[in-house]
mmCIF file of C-alpha atoms and ligand atoms in Angstrom:
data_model
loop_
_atom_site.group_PDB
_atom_site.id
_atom_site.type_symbol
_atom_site.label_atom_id
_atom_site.label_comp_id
_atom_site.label_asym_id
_atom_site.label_seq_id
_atom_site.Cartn_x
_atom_site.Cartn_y
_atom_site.Cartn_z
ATOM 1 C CA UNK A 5 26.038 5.709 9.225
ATOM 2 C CA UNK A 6 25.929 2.555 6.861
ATOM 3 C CA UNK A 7 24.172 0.091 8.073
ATOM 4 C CA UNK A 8 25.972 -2.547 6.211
ATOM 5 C CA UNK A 9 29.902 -3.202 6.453
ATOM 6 C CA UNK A 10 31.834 -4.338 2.988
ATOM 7 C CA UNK A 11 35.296 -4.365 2.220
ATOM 8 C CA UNK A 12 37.277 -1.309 1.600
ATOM 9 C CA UNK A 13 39.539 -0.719 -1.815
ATOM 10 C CA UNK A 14 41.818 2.131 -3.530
ATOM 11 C CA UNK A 15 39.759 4.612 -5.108
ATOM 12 C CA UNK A 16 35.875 3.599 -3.164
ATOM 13 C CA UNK A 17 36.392 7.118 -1.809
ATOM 14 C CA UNK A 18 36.358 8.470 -5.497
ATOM 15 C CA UNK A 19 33.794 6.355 -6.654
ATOM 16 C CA UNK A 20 31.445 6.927 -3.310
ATOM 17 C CA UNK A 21 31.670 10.199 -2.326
ATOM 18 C CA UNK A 22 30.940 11.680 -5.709
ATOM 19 C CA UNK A 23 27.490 9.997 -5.071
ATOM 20 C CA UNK A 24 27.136 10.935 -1.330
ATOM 21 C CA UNK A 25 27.543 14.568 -2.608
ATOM 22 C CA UNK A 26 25.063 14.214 -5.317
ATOM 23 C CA UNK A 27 22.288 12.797 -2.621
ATOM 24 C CA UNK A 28 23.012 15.159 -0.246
ATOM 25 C CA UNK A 29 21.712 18.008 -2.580
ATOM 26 C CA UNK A 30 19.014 15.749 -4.599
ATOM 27 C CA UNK A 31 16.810 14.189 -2.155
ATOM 28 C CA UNK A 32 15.328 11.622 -4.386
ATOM 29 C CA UNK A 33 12.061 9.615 -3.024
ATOM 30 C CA UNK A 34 12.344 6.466 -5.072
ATOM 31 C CA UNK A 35 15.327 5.455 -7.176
ATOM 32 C CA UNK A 36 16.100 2.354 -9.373
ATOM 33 C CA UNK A 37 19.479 0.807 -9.241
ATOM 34 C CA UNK A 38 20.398 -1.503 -12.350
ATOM 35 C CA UNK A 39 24.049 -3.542 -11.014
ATOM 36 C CA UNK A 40 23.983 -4.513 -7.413
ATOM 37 C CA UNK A 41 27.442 -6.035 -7.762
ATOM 38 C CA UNK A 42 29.496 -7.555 -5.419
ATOM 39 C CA UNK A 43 28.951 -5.984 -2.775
ATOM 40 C CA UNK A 44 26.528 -3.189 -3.752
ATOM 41 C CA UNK A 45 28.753 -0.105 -2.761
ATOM 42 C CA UNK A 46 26.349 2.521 -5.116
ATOM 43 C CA UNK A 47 23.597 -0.017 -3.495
ATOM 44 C CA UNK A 48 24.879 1.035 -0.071
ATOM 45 C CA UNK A 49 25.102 4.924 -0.827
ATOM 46 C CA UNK A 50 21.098 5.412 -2.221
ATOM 47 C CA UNK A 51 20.300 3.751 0.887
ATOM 48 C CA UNK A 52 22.289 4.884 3.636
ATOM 49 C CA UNK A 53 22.868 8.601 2.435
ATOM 50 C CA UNK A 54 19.282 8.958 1.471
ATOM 51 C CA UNK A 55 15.213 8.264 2.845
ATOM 52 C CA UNK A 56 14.546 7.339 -0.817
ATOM 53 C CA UNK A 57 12.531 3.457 -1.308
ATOM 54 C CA UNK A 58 15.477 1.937 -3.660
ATOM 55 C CA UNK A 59 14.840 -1.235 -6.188
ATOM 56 C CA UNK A 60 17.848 -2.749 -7.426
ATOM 57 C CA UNK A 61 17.371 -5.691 -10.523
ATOM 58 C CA UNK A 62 20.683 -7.882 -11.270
ATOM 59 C CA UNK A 63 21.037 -11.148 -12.444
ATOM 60 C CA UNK A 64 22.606 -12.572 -9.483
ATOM 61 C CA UNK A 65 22.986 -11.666 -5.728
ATOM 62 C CA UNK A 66 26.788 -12.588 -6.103
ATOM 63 C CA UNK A 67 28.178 -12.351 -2.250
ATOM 64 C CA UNK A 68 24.979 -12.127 -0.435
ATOM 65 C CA UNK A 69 24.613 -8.268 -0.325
ATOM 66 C CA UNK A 70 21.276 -7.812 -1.489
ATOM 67 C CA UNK A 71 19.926 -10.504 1.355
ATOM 68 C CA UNK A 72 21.926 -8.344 3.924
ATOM 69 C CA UNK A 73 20.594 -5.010 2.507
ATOM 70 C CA UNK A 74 16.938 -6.395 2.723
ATOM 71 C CA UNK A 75 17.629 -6.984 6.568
ATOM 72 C CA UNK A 76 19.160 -3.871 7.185
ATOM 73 C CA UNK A 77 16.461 -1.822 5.317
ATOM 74 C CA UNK A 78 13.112 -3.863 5.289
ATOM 75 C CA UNK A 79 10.932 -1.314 4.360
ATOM 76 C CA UNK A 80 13.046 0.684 1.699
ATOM 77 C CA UNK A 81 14.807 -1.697 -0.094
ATOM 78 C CA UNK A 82 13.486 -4.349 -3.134
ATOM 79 C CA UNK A 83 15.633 -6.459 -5.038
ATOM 80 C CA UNK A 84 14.320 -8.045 -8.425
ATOM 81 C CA UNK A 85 16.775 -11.015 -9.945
ATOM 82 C CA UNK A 86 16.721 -10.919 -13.411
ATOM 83 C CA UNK A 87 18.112 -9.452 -16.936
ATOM 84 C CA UNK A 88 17.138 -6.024 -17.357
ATOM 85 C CA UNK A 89 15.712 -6.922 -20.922
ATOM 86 C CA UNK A 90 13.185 -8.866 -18.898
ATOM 87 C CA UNK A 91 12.661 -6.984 -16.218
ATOM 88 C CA UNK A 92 12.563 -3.403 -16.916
ATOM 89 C CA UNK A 93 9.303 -3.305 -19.353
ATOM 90 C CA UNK A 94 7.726 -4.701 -16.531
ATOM 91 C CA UNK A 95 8.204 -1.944 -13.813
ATOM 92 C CA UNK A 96 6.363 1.106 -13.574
ATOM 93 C CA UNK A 97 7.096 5.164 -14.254
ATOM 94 C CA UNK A 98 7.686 5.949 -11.013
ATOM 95 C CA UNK A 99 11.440 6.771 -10.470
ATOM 96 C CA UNK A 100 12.761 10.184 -9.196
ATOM 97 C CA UNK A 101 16.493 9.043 -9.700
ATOM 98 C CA UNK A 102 17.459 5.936 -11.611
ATOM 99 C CA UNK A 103 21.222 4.960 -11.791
ATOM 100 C CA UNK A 104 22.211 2.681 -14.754
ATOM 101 C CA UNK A 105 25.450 0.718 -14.185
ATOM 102 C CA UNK A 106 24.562 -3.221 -15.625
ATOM 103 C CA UNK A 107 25.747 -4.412 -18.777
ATOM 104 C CA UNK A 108 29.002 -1.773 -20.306
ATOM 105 C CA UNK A 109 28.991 -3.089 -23.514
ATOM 106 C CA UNK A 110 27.019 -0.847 -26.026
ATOM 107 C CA UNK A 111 24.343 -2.465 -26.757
ATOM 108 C CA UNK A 112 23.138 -3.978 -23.605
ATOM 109 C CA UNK A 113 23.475 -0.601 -22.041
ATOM 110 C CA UNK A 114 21.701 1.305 -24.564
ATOM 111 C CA UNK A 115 18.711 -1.025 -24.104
ATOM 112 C CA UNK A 116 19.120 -0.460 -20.659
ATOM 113 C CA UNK A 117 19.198 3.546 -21.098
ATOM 114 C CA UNK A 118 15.842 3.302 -23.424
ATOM 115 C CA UNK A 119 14.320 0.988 -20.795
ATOM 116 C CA UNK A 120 15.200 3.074 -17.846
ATOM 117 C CA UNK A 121 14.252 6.828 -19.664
ATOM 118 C CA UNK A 122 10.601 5.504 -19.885
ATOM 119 C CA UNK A 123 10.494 4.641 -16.025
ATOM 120 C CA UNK A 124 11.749 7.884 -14.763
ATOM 121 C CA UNK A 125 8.755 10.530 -13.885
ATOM 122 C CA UNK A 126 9.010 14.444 -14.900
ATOM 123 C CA UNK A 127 11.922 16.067 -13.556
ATOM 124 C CA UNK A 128 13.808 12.993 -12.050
ATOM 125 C CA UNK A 129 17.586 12.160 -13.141
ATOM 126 C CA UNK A 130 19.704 9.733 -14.873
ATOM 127 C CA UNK A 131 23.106 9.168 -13.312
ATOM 128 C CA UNK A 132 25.674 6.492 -15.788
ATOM 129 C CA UNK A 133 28.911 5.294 -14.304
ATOM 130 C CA UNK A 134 31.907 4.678 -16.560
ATOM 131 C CA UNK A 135 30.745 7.067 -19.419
ATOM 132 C CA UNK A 136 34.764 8.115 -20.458
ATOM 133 C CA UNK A 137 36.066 4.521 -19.949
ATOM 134 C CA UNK A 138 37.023 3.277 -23.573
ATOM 135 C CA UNK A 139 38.777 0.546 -23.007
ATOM 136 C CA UNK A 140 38.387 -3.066 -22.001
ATOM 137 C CA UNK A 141 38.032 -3.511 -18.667
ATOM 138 C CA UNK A 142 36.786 -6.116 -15.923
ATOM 139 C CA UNK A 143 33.797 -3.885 -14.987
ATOM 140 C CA UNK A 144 31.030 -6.601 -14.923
ATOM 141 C CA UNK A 145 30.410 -10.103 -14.444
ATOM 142 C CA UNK A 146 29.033 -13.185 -16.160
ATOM 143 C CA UNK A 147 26.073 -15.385 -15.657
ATOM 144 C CA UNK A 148 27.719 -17.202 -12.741
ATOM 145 C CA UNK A 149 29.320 -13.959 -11.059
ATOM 146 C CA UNK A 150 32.664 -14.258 -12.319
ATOM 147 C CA UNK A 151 34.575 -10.881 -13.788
ATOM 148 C CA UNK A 152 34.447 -10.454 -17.637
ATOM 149 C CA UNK A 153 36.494 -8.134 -20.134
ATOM 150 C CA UNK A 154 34.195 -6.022 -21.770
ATOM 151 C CA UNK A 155 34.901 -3.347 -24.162
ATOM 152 C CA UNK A 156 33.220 -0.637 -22.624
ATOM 153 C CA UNK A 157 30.558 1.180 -24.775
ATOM 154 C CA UNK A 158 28.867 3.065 -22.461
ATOM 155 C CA UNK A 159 29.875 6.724 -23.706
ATOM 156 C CA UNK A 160 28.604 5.954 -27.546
ATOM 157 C CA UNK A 161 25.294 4.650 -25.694
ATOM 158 C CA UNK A 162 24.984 7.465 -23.820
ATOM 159 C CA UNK A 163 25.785 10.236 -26.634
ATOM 160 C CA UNK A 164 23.111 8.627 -28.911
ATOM 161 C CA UNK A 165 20.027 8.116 -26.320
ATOM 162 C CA UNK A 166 20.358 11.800 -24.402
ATOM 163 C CA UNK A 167 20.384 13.847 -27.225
ATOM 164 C CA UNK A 168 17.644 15.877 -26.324
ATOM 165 C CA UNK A 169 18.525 15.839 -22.928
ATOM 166 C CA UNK A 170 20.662 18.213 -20.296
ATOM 167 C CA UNK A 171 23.261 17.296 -18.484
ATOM 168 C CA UNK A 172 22.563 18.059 -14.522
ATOM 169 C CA UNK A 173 25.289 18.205 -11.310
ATOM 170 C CA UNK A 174 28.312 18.678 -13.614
ATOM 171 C CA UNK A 175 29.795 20.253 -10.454
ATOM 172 C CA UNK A 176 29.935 17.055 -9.216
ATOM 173 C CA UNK A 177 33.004 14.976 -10.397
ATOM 174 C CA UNK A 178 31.660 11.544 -10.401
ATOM 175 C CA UNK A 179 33.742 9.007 -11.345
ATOM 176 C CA UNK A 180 35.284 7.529 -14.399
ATOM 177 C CA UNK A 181 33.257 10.363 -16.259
ATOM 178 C CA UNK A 182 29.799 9.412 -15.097
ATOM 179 C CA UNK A 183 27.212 11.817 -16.386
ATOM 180 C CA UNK A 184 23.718 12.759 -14.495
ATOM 181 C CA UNK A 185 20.842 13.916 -17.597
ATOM 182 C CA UNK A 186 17.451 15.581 -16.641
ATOM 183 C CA UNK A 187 14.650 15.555 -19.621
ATOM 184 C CA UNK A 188 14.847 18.810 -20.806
HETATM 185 C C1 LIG B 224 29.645 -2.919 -12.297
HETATM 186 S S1 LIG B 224 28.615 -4.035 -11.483
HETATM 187 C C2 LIG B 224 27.615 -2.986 -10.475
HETATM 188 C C3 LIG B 224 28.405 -2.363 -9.364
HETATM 189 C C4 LIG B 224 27.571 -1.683 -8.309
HETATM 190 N N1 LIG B 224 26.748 -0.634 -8.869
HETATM 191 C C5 LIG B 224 28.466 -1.104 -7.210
HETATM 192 O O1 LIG B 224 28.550 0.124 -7.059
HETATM 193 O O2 LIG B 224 29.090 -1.909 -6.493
HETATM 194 C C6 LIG B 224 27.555 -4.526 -12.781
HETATM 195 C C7 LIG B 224 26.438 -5.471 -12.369
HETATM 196 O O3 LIG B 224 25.488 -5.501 -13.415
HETATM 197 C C8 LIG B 224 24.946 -6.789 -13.511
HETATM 198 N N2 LIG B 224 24.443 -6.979 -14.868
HETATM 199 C C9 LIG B 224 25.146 -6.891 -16.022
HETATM 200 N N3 LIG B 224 24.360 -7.095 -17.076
HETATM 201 C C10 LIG B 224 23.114 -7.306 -16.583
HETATM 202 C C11 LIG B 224 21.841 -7.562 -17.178
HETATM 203 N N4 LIG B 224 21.695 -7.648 -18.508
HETATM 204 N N5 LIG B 224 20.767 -7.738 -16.374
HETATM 205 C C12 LIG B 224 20.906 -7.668 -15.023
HETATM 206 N N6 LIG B 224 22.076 -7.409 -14.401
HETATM 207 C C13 LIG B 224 23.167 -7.230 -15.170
HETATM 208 C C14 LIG B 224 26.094 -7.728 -13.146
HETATM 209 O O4 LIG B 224 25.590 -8.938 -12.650
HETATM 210 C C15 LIG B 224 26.874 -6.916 -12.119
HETATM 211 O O5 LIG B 224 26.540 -7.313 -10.819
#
């Protein structure tokens, strides 16, 4: 049962439940969120539909969520405000499951994928939203939490940085052709 209420829309139950499904058979113990969002709905699933410690780093606490996830999960939940260029070096390897939906242009994201592979321990998972979307879209925000159009590059990022890789859960059909990878 979520602890914290945020607003419904079309499709939440095709971009939620993919993940609910995915923690329900990988138990992670500590995950790292990059993109709170709005309102933090993949915030909201690692940390009502799992016992896993979760940080999440974005640049801004747009609506308030992270403040209201902190109260409703003291002890399990850490939000950093920053850019993940700044941020990320700074954390340590210590991540069982780390999901990666910041920045969707190409480059931001790749930096983000390089950043995030070194913090994840042996055998943990990287999850990417948004892998198949090739088109612009109002995915993200700006410095001051207003949407931008980005041309998404997050499918050329991932192709290039998981290589040497496998590709884990594809049973599950997360959305907009997000991918999990294990090391291999
Ligand atoms: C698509 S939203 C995340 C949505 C969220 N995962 C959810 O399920 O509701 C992307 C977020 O990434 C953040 N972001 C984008 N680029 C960033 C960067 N370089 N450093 C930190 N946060 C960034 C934005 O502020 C935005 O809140």
């Amino acid at each position: 049962m979520a602890k914290v209420e945020m607003p419904i829309y079309d499709g939440l139950n095709a971009y939620v439940g993919p993940m609910q499904q995915l923690m329900a058979v990988y138990q992670p113990k500590n995950i790292l969120e990059i993109g709170l969002g709005h309102y933090g709905y993949s915030t909201n699933v690692w940390l009502s539909d799992s016992q896993a410690k979760l940080t999440t780093v974005d640049k801004g606490d747009w609506k308030g969520f992270a403040v209201r996830f902190k109260d409703a999960y003291p002890d399990r939940f850490t939000f950093i405000k920053g850019l993940t260029d700044k941020v990320l070096p700074k954390l340590k390897r210590e991540y069982d499951f780390i999901y990666i939906d910041g920045d969707h242009a190409y480059e931001g994201c790749k930096a983000d994928i390089l950043n995030c592979q070194k913090l994840l321990l042996p055998g943990g998972i990287i999850l990417l939203d948004d892998c198949d979307v090739n088109f612009p879209s109002a995915v993200n925000v700006d410095d001051n939490g207003n949407p931008t159009i980005d041309m998404f590059g997050v499918g050329q990022a991932v192709d290039e940085c998981f290589g040497d890789w496998q590709r884990v859960f594809t049973e599950i059909n997360f959305a907009n052709g997000g991918r999990a990878y294990a090391k291999a």
